[in-house]
CSV table of C-alpha atoms in Angstrom, one decimal:
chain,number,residue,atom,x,y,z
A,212,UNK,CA,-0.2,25.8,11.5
A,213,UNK,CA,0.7,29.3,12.1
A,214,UNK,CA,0.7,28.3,16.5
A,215,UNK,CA,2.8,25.3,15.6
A,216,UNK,CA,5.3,27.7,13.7
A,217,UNK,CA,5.1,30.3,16.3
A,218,UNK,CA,6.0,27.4,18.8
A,219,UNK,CA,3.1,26.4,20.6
A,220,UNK,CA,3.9,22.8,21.4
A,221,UNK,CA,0.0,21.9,21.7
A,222,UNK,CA,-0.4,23.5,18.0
A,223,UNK,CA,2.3,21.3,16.8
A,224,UNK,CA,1.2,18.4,18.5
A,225,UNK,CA,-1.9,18.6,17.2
A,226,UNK,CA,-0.9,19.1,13.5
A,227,UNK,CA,1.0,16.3,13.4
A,228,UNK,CA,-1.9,14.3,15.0
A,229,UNK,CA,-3.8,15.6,12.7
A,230,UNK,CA,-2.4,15.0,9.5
A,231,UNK,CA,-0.8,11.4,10.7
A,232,UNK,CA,-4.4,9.7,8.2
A,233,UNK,CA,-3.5,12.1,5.4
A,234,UNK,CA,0.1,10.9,5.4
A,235,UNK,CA,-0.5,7.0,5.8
A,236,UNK,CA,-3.2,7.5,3.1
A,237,UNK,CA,-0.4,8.9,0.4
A,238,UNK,CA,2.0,6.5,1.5
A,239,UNK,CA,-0.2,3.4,1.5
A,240,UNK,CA,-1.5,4.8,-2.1
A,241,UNK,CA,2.5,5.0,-3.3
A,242,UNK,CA,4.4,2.1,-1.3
A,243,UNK,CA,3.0,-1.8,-0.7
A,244,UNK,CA,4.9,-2.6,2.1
A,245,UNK,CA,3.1,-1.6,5.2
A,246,UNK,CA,6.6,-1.3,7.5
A,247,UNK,CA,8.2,0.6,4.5
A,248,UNK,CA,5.4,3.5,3.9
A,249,UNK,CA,5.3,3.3,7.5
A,250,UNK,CA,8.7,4.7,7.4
A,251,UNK,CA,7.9,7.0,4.7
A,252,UNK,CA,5.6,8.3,7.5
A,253,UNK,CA,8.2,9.0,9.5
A,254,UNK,CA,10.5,10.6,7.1
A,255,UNK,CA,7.6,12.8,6.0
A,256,UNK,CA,7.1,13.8,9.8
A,257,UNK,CA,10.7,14.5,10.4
A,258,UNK,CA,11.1,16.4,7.1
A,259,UNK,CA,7.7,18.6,8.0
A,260,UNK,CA,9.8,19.2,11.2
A,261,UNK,CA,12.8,20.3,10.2
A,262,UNK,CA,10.7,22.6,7.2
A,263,UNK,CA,8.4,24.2,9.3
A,264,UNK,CA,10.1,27.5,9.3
A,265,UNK,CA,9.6,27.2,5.3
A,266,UNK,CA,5.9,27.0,5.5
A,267,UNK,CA,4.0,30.2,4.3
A,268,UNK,CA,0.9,30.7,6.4
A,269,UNK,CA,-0.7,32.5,4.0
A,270,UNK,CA,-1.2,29.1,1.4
A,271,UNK,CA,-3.3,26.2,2.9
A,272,UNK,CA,-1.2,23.6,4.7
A,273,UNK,CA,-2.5,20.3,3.5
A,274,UNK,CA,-0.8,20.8,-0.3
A,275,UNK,CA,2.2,21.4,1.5
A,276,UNK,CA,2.1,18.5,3.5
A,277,UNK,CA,1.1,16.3,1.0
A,278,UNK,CA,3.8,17.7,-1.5
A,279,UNK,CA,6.5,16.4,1.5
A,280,UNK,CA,5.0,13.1,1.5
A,281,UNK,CA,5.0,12.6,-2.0
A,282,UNK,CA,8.6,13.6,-2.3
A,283,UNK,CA,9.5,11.1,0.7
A,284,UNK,CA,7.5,8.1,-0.8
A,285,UNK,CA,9.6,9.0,-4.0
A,286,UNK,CA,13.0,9.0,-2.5
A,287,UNK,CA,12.5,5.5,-0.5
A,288,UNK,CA,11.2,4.1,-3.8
A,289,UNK,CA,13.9,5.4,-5.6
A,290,UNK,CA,16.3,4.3,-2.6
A,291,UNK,CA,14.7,0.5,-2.8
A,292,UNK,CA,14.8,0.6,-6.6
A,293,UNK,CA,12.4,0.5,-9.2
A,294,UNK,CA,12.2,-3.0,-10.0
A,295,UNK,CA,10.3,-3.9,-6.8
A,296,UNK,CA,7.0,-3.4,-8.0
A,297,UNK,CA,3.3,-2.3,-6.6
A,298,UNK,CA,1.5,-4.8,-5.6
A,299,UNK,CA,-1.6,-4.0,-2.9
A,300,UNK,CA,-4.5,-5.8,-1.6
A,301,UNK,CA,-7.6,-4.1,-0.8
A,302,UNK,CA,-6.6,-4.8,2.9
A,303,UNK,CA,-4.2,-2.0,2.5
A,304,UNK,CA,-6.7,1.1,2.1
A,305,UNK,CA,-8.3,-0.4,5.3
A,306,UNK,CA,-8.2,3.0,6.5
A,307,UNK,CA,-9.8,4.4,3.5
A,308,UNK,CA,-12.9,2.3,4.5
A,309,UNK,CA,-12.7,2.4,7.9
A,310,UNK,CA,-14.9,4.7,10.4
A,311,UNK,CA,-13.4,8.2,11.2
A,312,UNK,CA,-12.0,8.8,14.5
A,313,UNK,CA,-15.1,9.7,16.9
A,314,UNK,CA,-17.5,7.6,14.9
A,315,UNK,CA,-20.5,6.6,16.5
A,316,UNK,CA,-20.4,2.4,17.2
A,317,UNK,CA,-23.1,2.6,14.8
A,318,UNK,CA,-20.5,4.1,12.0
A,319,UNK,CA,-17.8,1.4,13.0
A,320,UNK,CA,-20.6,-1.3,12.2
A,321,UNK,CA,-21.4,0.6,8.8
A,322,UNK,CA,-17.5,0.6,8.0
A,323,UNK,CA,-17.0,-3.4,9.3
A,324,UNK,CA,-19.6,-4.3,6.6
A,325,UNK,CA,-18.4,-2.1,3.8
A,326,UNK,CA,-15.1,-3.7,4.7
A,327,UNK,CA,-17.1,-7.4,4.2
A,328,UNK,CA,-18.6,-6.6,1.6
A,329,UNK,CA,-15.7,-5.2,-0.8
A,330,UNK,CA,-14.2,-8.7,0.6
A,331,UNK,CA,-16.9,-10.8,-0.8
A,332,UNK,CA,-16.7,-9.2,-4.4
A,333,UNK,CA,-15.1,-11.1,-7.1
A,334,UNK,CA,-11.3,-10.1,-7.5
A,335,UNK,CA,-11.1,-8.9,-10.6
A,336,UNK,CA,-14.0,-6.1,-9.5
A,337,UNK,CA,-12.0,-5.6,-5.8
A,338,UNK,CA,-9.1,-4.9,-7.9
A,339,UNK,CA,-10.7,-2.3,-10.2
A,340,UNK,CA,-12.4,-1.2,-7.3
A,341,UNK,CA,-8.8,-0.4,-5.3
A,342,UNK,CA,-7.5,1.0,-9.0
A,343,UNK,CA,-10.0,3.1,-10.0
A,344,UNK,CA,-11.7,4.2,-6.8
A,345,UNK,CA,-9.8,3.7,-3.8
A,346,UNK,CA,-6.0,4.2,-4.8
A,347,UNK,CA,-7.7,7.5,-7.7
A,348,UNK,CA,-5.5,6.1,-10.6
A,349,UNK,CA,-5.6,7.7,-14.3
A,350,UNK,CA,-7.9,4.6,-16.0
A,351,UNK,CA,-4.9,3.8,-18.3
A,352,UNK,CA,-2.4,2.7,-15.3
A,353,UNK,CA,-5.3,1.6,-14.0
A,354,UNK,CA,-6.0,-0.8,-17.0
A,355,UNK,CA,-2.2,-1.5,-17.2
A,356,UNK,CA,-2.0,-2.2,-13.3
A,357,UNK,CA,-5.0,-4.7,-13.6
A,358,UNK,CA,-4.1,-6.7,-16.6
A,359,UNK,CA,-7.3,-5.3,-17.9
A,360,UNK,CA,-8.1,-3.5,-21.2
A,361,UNK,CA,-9.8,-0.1,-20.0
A,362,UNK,CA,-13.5,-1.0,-21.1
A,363,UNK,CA,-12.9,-4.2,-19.2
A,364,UNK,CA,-11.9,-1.9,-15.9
A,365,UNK,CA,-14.8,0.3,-16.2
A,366,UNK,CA,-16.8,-2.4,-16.3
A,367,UNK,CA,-15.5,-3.9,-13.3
A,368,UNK,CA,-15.9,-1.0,-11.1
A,369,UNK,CA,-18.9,-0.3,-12.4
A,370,UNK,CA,-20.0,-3.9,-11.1
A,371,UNK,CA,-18.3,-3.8,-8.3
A,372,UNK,CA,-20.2,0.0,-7.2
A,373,UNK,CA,-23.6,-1.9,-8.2
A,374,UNK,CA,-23.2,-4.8,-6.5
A,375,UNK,CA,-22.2,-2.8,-3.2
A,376,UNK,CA,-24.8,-0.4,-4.0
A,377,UNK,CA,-27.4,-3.2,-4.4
A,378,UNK,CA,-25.9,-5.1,-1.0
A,379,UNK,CA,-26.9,-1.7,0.9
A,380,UNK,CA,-30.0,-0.7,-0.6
A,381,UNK,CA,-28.8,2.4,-2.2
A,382,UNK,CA,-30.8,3.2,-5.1
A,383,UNK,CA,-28.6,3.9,-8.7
C-alpha cells in the first residue's frame, strides 16, 4: 500500500488486483444484482483511487478498503431505493465456494463438488446455509430474511453442515 501511495505503478496495480475478491465479496453480500454490485465495484475502485493520498500506512489496509466498499454499496442502494429488495441465490457467493486463484486442478475439483453439493440440498437448508454462513448475517435478519423462526434457521444450517459434512466424509 505504502509503494502504491508513493507511486509505484506495479504496487498499485497490484493492490487493486489484489483486493478486486475482497470487493466483489462485500458487494455480492450487500447488492443482488450482479451488473449493479459489479458497478459498486467500480465505484469502490475509483473512490480508493481518488482516496489514496488519505490512507494512513500505519493502520492495516483491508478495513480501509472494505469501509469504501461498504459506503459505495450504500450509496447505489440508497440511489436505486430501498424498496427493491435482497433477494440472492446461492449462485451468487459462487466465489465464496470456489477454488482460490492458483489452486491445484485437484482444489478446482474439490470446489466444483462443494458447489454440487450445496446445489443438491433442500432449499430451505441452501437458504440458511447462504444466511447464516455464507452471506455472515446476525441470526435474527437471518430468520427474518428466510421466513424462518430462528430455531427453525439453526436447525437448517445445522442440517445443511451435516449433510455436506456427511457427503465428504468429514467426521462431526
Amino acid at each position: 500500500m505504502a509503494a502504491a501511495q508513493a507511486g509505484d505503478a506495479r504496487a498499485y496495480d497490484l493492490l487493486l488486483r489484489d483486493c478486486l475478491p475482497l470487493l466483489r465479496a462485500i458487494a455480492r453480500r450487500r447488492i443482488a444484482d450482479r451488473h449493479e454490485a459489479e458497478d459498486a465495484v467500480q465505484d469502490t475502485l475509483l473512490t480508493i483511487h481518488r482516496m489514496l493520498a488519505t490512507y494512513d500506512p500505519t493502520r492495516p489496509a483491508r478495513p480501509w478498503i472494505a469501509a469504501i466498499a461498504e459506503r459505495r454499496c450504500v450509496d447505489r442502494l440508497r440511489r436505486r431505493g430501498r424498496g427493491a429488495g435482497r433477494e440472492a441465490s446461492i449462485d451468487d457467493h459462487a466465489e465464496s465456494l470456489a477454488a482460490p486463484p492458483g489452486a491445484t486442478g485437484e482444489d478446482r475439483v474439490a470446489a466444483r463438488q462443494l458447489r454440487e453439493a450445496v446445489a443438491d440440498l433442500p432449499e430451505s437448508q441452501r437458504t440458511a446455509l447462504r444466511l447464516a454462513k455464507l452471506e455472515d448475517l446476525p441470526l435474527a435478519e437471518a430468520a427474518a430474511r428466510s421466513g424462518l423462526s430462528i430455531g427453525a434457521l439453526k436447525v437448517a444450517t445445522h442440517r445443511a453442515l451435516k449433510t455436506l459434512r456427511r457427503r465428504f466424509g468429514v467426521e462431526d
